[in-house]
Short mmCIF file of C-alpha atoms and ligand atoms in Angstrom, two decimals:
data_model
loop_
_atom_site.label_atom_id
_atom_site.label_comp_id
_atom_site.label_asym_id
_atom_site.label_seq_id
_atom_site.Cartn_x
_atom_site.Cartn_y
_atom_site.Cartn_z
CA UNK A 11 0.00 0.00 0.00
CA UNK A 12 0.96 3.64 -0.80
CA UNK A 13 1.20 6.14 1.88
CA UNK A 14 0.64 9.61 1.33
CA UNK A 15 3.19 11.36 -0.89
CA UNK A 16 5.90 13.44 0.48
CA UNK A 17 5.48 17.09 0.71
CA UNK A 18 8.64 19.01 -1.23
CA UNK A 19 11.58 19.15 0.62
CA UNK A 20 12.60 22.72 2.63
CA UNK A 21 15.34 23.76 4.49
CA UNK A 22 15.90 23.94 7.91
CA UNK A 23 16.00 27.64 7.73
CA UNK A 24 12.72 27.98 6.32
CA UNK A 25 11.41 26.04 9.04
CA UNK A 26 13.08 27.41 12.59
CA UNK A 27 12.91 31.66 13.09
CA UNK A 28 16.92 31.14 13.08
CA UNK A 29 19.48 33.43 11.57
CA UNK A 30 21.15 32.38 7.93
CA UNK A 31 24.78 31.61 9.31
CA UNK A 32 23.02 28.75 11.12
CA UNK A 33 21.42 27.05 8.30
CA UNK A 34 24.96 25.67 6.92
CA UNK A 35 24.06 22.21 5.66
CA UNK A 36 27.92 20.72 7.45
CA UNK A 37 26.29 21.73 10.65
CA UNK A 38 26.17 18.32 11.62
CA UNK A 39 29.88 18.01 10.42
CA UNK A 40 30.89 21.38 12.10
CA UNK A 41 29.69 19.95 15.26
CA UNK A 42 30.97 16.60 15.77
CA UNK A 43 34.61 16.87 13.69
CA UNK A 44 36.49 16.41 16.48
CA UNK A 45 34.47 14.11 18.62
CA UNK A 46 34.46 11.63 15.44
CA UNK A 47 38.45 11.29 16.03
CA UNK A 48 38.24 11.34 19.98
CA UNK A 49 35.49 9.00 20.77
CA UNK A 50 34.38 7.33 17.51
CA UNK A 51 31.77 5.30 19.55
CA UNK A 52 30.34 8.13 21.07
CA UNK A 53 29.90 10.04 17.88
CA UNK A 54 28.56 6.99 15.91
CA UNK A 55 25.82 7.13 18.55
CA UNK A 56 24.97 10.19 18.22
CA UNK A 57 25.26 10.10 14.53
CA UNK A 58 22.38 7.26 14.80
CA UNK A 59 20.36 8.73 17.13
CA UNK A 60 20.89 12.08 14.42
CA UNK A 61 19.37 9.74 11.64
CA UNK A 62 16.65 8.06 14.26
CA UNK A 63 15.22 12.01 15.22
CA UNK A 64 14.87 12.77 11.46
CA UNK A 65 13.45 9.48 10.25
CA UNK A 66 11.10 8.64 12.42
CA UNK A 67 7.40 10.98 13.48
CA UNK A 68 8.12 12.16 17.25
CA UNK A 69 4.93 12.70 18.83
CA UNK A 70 6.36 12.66 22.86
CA UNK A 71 4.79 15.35 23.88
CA UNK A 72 7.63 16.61 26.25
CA UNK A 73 9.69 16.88 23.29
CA UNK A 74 11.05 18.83 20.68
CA UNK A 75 14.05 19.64 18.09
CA UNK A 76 16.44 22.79 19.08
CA UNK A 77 17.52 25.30 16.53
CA UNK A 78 21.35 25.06 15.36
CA UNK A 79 21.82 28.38 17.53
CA UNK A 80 20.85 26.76 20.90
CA UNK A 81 23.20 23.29 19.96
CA UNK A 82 25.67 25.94 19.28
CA UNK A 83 25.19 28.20 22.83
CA UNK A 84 24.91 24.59 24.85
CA UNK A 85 28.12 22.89 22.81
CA UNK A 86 30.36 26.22 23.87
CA UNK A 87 32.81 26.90 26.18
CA UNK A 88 30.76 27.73 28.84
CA UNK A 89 30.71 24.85 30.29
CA UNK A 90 34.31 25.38 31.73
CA UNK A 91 33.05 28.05 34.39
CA UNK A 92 32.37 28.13 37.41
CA UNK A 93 29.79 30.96 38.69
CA UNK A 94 28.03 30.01 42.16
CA UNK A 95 25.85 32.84 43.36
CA UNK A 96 24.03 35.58 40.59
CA UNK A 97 25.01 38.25 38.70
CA UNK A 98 27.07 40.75 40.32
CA UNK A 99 26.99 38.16 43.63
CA UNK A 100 29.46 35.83 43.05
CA UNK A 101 31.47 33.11 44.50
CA UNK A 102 34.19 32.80 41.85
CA UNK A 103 36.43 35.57 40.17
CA UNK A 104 35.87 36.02 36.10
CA UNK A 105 32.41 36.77 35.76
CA UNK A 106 33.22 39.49 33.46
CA UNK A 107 31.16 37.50 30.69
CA UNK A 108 29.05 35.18 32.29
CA UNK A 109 27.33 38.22 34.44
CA UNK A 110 25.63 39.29 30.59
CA UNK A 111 24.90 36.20 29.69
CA UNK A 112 22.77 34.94 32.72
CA UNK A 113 21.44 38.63 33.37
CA UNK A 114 20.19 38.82 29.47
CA UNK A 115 18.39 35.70 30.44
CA UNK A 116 16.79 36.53 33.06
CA UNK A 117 16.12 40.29 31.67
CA UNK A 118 14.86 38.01 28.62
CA UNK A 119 12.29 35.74 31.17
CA UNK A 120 10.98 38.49 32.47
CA UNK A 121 10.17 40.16 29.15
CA UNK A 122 8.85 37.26 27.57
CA UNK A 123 6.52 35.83 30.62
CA UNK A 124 5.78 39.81 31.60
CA UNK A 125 7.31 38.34 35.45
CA UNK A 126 8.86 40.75 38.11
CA UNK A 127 11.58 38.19 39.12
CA UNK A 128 13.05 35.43 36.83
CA UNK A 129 15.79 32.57 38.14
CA UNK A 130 17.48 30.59 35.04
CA UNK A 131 19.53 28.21 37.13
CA UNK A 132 17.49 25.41 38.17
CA UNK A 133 19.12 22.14 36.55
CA UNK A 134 15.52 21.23 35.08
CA UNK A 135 12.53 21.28 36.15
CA UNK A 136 12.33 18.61 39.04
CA UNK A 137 14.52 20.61 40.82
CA UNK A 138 13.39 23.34 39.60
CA UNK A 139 9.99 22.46 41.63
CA UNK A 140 11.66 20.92 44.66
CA UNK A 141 13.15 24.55 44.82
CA UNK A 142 9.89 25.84 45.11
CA UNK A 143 8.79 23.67 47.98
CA UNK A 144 11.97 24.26 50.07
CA UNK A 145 11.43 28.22 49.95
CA UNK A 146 8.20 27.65 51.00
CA UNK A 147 7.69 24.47 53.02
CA UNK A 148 9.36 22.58 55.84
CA UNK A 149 9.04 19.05 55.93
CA UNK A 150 5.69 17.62 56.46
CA UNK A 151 3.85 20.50 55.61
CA UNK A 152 0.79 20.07 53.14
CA UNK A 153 1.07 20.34 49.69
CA UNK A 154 -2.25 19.73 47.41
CA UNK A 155 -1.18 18.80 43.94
CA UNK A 156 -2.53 16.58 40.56
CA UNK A 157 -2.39 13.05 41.03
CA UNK A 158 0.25 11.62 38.44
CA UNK A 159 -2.22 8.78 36.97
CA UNK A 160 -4.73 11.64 36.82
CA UNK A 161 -1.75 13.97 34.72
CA UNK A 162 0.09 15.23 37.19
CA UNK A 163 3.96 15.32 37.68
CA UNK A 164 6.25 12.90 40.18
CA UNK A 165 7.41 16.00 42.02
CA UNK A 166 4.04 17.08 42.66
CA UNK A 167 3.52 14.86 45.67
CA UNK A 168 3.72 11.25 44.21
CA UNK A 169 4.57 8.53 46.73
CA UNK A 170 8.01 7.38 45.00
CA UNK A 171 9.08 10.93 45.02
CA UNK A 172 11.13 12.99 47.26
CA UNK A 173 8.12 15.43 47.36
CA UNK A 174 5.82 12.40 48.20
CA UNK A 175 7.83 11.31 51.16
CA UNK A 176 8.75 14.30 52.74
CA UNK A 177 5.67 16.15 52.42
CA UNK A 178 1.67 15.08 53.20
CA UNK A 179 0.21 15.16 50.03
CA UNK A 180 -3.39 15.56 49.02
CA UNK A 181 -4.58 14.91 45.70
CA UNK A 182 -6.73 16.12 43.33
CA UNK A 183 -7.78 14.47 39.74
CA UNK A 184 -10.34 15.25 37.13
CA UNK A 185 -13.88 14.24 36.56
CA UNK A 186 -14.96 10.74 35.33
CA UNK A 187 -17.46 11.91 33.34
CA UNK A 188 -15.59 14.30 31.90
CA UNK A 189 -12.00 14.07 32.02
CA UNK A 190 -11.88 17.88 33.25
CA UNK A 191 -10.35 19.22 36.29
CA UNK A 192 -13.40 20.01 38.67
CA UNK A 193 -12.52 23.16 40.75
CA UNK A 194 -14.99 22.93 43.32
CA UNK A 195 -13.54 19.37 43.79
CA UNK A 196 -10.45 20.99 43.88
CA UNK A 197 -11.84 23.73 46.54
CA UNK A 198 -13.10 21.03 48.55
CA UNK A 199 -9.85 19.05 49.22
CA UNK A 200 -8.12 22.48 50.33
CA UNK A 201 -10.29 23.69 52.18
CA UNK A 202 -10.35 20.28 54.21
CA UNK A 203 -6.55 19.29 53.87
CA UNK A 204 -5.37 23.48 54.51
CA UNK A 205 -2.83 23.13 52.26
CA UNK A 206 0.43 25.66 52.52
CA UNK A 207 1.23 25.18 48.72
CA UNK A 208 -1.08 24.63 45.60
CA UNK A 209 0.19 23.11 42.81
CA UNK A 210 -1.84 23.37 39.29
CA UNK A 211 -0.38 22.02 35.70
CA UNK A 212 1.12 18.35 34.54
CA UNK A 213 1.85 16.19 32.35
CA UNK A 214 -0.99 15.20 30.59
CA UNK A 215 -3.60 18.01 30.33
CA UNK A 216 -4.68 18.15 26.96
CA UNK A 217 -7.29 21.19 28.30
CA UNK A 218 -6.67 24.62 29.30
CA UNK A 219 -5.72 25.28 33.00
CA UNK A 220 -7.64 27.81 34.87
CA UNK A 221 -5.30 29.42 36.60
CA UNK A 222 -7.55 32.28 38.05
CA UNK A 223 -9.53 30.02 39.00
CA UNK A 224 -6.71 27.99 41.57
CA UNK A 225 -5.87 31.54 42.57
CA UNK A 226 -9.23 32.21 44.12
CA UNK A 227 -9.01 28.36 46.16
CA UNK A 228 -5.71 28.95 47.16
CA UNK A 229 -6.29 33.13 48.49
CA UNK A 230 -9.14 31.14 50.25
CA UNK A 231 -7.32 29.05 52.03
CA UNK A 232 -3.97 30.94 52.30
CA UNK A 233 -1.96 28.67 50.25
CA UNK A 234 0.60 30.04 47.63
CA UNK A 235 -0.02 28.42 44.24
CA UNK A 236 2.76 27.54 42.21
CA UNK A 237 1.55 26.73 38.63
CA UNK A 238 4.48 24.39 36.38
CA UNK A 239 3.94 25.18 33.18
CA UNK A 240 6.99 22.66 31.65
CA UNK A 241 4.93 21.52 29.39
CA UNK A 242 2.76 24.67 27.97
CA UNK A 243 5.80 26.96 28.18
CA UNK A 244 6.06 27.89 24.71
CA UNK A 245 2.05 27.82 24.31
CA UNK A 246 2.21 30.16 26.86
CA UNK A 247 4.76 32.36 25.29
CA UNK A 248 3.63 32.60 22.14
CA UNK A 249 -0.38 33.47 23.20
CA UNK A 250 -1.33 30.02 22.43
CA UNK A 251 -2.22 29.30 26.05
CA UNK A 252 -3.17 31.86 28.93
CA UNK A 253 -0.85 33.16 30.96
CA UNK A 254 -0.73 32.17 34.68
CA UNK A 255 1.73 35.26 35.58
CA UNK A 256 -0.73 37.89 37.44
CA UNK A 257 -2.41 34.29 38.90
CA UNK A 258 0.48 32.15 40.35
CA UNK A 259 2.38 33.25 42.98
CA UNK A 260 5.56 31.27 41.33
CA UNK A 261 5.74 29.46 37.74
CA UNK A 262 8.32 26.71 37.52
CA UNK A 263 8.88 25.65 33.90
CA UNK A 264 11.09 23.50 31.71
CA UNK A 265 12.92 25.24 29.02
CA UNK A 266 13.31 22.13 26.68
CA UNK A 267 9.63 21.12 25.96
CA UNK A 268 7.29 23.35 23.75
CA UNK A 269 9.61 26.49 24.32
CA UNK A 270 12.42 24.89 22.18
CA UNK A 271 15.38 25.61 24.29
CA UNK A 272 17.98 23.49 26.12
CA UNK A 273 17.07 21.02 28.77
CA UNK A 274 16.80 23.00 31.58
CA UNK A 275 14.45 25.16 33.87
CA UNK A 276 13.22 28.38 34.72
CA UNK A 277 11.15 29.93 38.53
CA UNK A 278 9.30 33.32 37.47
CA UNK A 279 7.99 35.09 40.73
CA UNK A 280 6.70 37.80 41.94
CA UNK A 281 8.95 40.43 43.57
CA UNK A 282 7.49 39.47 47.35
CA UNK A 283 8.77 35.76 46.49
CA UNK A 284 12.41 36.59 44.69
CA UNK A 285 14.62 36.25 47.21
CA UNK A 286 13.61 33.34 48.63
CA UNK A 287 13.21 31.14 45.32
CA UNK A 288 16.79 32.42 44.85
CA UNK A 289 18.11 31.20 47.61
CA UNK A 290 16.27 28.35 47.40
CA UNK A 291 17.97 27.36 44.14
CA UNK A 292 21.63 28.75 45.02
CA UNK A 293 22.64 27.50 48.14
CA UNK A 294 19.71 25.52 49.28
CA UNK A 295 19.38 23.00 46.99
CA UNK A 296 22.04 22.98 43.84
CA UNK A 297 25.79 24.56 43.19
CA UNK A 298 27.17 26.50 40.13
CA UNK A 299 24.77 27.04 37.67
CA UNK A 300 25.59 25.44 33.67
CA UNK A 301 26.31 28.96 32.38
CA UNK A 302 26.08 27.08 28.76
CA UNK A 303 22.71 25.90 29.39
CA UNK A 304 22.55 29.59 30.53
CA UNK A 305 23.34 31.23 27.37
CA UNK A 306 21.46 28.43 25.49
CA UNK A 307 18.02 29.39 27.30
CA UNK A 308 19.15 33.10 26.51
CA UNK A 309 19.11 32.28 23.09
CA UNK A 310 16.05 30.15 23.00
CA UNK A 311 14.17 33.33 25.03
CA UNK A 312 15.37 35.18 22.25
CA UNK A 313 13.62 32.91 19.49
CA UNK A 314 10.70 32.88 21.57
CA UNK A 315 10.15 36.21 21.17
CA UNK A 316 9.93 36.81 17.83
CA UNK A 317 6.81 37.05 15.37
CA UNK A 318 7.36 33.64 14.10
CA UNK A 319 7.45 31.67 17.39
CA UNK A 320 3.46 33.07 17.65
CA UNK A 321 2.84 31.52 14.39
CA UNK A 322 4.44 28.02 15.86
CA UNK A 323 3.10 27.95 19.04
CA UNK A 324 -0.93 28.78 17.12
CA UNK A 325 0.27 25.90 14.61
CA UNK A 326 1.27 23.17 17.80
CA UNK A 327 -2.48 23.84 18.55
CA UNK A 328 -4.30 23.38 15.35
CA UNK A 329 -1.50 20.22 14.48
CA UNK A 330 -2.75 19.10 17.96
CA UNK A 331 -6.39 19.54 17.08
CA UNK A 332 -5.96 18.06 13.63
CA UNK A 333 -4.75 15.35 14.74
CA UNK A 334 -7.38 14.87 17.18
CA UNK A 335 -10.28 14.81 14.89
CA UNK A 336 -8.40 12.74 12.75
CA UNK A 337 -7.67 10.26 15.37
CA UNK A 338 -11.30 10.41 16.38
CA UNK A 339 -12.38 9.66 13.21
CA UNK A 340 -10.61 6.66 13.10
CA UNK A 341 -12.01 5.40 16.52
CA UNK A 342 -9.70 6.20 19.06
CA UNK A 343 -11.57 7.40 22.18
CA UNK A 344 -9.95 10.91 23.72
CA UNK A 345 -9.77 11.15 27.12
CA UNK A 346 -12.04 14.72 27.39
CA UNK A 347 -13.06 14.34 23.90
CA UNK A 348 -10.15 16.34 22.46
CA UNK A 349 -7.04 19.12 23.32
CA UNK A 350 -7.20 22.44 23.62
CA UNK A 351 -3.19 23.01 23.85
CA UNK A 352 -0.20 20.34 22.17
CA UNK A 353 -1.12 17.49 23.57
CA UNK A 354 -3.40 14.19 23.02
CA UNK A 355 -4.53 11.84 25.55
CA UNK A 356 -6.08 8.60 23.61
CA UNK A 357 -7.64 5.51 25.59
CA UNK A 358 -7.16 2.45 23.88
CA UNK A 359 -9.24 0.46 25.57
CA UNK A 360 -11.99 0.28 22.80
CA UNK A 361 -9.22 -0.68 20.20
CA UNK A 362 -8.78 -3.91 21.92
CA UNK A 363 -5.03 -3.29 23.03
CA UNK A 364 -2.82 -1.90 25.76
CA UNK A 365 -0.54 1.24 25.48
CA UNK A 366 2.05 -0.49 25.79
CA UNK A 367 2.25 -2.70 23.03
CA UNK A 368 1.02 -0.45 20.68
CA UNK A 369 3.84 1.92 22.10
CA UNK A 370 6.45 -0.30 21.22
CA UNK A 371 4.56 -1.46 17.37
CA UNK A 372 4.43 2.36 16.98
CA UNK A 373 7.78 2.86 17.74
CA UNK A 374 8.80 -0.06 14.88
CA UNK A 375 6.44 1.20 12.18
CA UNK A 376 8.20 4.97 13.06
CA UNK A 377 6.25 6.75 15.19
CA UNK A 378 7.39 7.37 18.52
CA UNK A 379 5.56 8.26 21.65
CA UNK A 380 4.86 6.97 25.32
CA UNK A 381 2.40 5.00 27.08
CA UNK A 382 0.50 6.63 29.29
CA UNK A 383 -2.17 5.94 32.29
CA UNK A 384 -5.80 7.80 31.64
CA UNK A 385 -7.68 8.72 34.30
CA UNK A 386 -9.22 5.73 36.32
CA UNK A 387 -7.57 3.34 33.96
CA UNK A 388 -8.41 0.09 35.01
CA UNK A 389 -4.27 -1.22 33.79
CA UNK A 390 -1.56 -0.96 35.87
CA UNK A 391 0.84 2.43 35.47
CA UNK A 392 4.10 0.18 33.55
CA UNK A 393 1.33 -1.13 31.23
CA UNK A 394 -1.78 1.30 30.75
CA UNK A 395 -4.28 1.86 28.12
CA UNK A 396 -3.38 4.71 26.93
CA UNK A 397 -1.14 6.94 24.55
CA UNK A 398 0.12 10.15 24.97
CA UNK A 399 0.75 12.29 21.48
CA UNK A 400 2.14 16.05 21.12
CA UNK A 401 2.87 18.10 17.98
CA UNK A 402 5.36 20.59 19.25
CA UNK A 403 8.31 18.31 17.77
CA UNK A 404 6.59 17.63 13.74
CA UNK A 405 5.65 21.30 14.17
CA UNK A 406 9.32 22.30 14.26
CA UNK A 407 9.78 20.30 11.25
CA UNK A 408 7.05 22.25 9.29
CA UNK A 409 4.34 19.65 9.46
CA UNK A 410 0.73 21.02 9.38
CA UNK A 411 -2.79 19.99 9.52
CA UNK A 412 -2.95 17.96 6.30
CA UNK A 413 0.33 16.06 7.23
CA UNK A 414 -1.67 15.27 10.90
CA UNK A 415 -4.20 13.45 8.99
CA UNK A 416 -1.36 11.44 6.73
CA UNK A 417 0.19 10.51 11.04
CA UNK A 418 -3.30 9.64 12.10
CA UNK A 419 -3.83 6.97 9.34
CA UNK A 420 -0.41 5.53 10.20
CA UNK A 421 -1.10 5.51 13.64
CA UNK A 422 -4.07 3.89 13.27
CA UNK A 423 -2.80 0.79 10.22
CA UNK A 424 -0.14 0.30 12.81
CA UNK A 425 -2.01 -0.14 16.28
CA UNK A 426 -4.61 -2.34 13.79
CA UNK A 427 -1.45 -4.39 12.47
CA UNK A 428 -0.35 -5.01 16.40
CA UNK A 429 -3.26 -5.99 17.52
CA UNK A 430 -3.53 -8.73 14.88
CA UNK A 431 0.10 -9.73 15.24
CA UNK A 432 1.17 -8.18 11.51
CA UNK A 433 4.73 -7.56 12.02
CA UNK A 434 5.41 -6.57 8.52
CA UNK A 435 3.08 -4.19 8.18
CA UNK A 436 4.94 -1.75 10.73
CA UNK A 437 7.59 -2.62 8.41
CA UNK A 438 6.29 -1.30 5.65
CA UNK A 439 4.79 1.89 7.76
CA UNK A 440 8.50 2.68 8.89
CA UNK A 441 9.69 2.74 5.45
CA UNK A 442 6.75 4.94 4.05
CA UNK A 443 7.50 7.46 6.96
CA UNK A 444 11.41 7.47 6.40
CA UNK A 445 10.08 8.58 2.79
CA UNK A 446 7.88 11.19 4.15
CA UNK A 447 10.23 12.88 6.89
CA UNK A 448 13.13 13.65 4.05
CA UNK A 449 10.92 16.73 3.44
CA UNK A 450 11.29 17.71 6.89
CA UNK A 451 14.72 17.77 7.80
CA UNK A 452 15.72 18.65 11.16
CA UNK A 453 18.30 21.58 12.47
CA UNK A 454 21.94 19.96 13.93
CA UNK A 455 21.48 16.72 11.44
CA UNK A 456 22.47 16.37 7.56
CA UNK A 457 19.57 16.29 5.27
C1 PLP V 525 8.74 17.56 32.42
C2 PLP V 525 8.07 18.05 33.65
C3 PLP V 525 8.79 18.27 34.84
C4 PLP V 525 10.18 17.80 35.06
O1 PLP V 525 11.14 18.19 34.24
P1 PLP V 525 12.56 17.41 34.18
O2 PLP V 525 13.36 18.40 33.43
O3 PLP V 525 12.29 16.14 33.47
O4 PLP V 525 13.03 17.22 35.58
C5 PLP V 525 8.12 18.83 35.90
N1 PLP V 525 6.81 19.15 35.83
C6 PLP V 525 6.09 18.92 34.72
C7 PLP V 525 4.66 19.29 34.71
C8 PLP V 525 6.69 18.35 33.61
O5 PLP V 525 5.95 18.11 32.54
#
């Protein structure tokens, strides 16, 4: 069988809002010369996992492809300094260059997000949230965060966590009938469980947060609210998603997910909270900041602002939407009927298979993504029924609506062919897709 034809091929600099001496097709040469004599293994990994990220669809919805500029910023020599303490505050002599670079980033944060107080350093964002909790919280306090079956995070109170065992931990979900957050469920918990610390956002909300809405529960029962935005960063950025600054009293994010920078993390406050997130970060919980991670999220903040990064972060949402309607009309059962923001939450259950094998078929026929628990799923968390799908990754390549219909009708021959034991057929899905992606070649990888 034929899949759909491939779209013509276009450049990477067509595709990311990056400047023209980044679009040199030897990038991938440029970047890896010397690592190819040093530590041929090493580079003939990364060389395949180069040629895996362009050939196959990735739909992990935590995920995404960084422009040539931020590979650059993170590959530099940064990494060779030392710089405990902030801007103008430090521990170590020779700041004379890494004092720009982490103030531009933070002068960048605060621009972008409209926040008083910005602090780049956080490693990523699980510490970035267990920052949060130790300027706040001492140990055994109450913190009332999402459940992690229901979409939550780990670090927002699961058992297995550090935040789980040091903390008492209350837990909110969403509706069965819906699949929505219910506030007044929400209300209810806090104002039984008086939590000091409210946590809203996860890892699988495919629906808008309400962040005025927490604001009012938690300023009811004196609870700061902390919303994590790691996901919904770049929706957030680029208007796609509101905003929870002027809600939240603190927004931990991730840096690498739908904003398209480095893997790292970011804690926007308000001016009453800076000084004790910072201190929180640098000395209570981590050492010298990775000034090239820095300079990387500077540059990513940067790309984030322009005109263009709008136009992505609307496009993540209609991809995300496409993709929806094309999934449901092939069957597969959304948990809340749809997405409002990047990301897709299908049960499998009526399909007749779990998420985890289809998982791994969709992973051999090309498309990769995760299993993932739905709400009250009846399968146990390390094999659940469902699948979790973003577009922030095939919208960095260029992909649009028409080209989420083409990925729906793969997805859906390939979780067919696994539940009927067709091997081949994922085969033969792989080989149409490694077809297909040539006309979306990726920044940092030779086309
Ligand atoms: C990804 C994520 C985190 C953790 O980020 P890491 O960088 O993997 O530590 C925290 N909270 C939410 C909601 C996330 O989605």
């Amino acid at each position: 069988m034929l899949g759909p034809s491939r779209p013509p091929a276009r450049s990477p600099c067509e595709i990311m809002p990056i400047s023209e001496e980044h679009c040199m097709s030897d990038a991938y040469e440029a970047l890896t010369a010397n690592l190819a004599a040093a530590d041929p293994e090493i580079e003939r990994l990364i060389e395949a996992e180069g040629r895996r990220e362009s050939e196959k669809i990735r739909l992990i919805a935590s995920e995404n492809y960084v422009s040539q500029a931020v590979m650059e910023a993170t590959g530099s020599i940064l990494t060779n300094k030392y710089s405990e303490g902030y801007a103008g505050k430090r521990y170590y002599e020779g700041q004379q260059f890494i004092d720009p670079i982490e103030q531009l980033a933070v002068d960048r944060a605060k621009e972008l997000f409209g926040a008083d107080h910005a602090n780049v350093q956080p490693y990523s964002g699980s510490p970035a949230n267990l920052a949060v909790y130790l300027a706040f919280l001492n140990p055994g306090d109450t913190v009332l965060g999402m459940a992690l079956d229901m979409g939550g995070h780990l670090t927002h109170g699961h058992a297995v966590s550090a935040t789980g065992k040091w903390f008492n931990n209350p837990r909110y979900g969403v509706r069965k009938d819906t699949g929505l957050i219910d506030l007044d469920e929400v209300a209810e918990i806090a104002r039984k469980e008086r939590p000091k610390l409210i946590i809203c956002g996860g890892t699988a909300i495919p629906r808008t947060i309400d962040f005025a809405g927490f604001k009012a529960i938690a300023d009811e029962v004196g609870a700061v609210l902390m919303a994590d935005i790691a996901h919904i960063a770049g929706l957030v950025a680029g208007g796609a998603h509101p905003t929870p600054v002027g809600h939240a009293d603190v927004v931990t994010t991730t840096t690498h997910k739908t904003l398209r920078g480095p893997r790292g993390a970011m804690i926007l406050a308000n001016e009453e909270h800076a000084k004790a997130i910072d201190k929180a970060v640098f000395p209570g919980l981590q050492g010298g900041p990775h000034n090239h991670t820095t300079a990387a999220i500077a540059v990513a903040l940067r790309e984030a602002a322009k005109a263009s990064f709008k136009d992505y972060a609307a496009q993540i949402v209609k991809n995300a939407k496409a993709l929806a309607a094309a999934l449901a009309e092939r069957g597969f059962d959304l948990v809340s009927g749809g997405t409002d923001n990047h990301l897709i939450l299908a049960d499998l259950t009526s399909k007749g298979i779990g998420g985890k094998p289809a998982a791994k078929a969709l992973d051999i026929a090309g498309i990769e993504l995760n299993f993932n628990t739905v709400p009250f799923d009846t399968r146990k968390p390390f094999d659940p029924s469902g699948l979790r799908l973003g577009t922030a990754a095939v919208t960095t390549r260029g992909m649009g609506e028409g080209d989420m219909d083409a990925i729906a009708g793969w997805i859906d021959r390939a979780v067919g062919a696994a539940k009927d034991g067709k091997d081949a057929e994922l085969e033969v899905i792989a080989g149409e897709i490694r077809e297909y992606t040539k006309a979306f070649p990726i920044p940092g990888w030779r086309a």
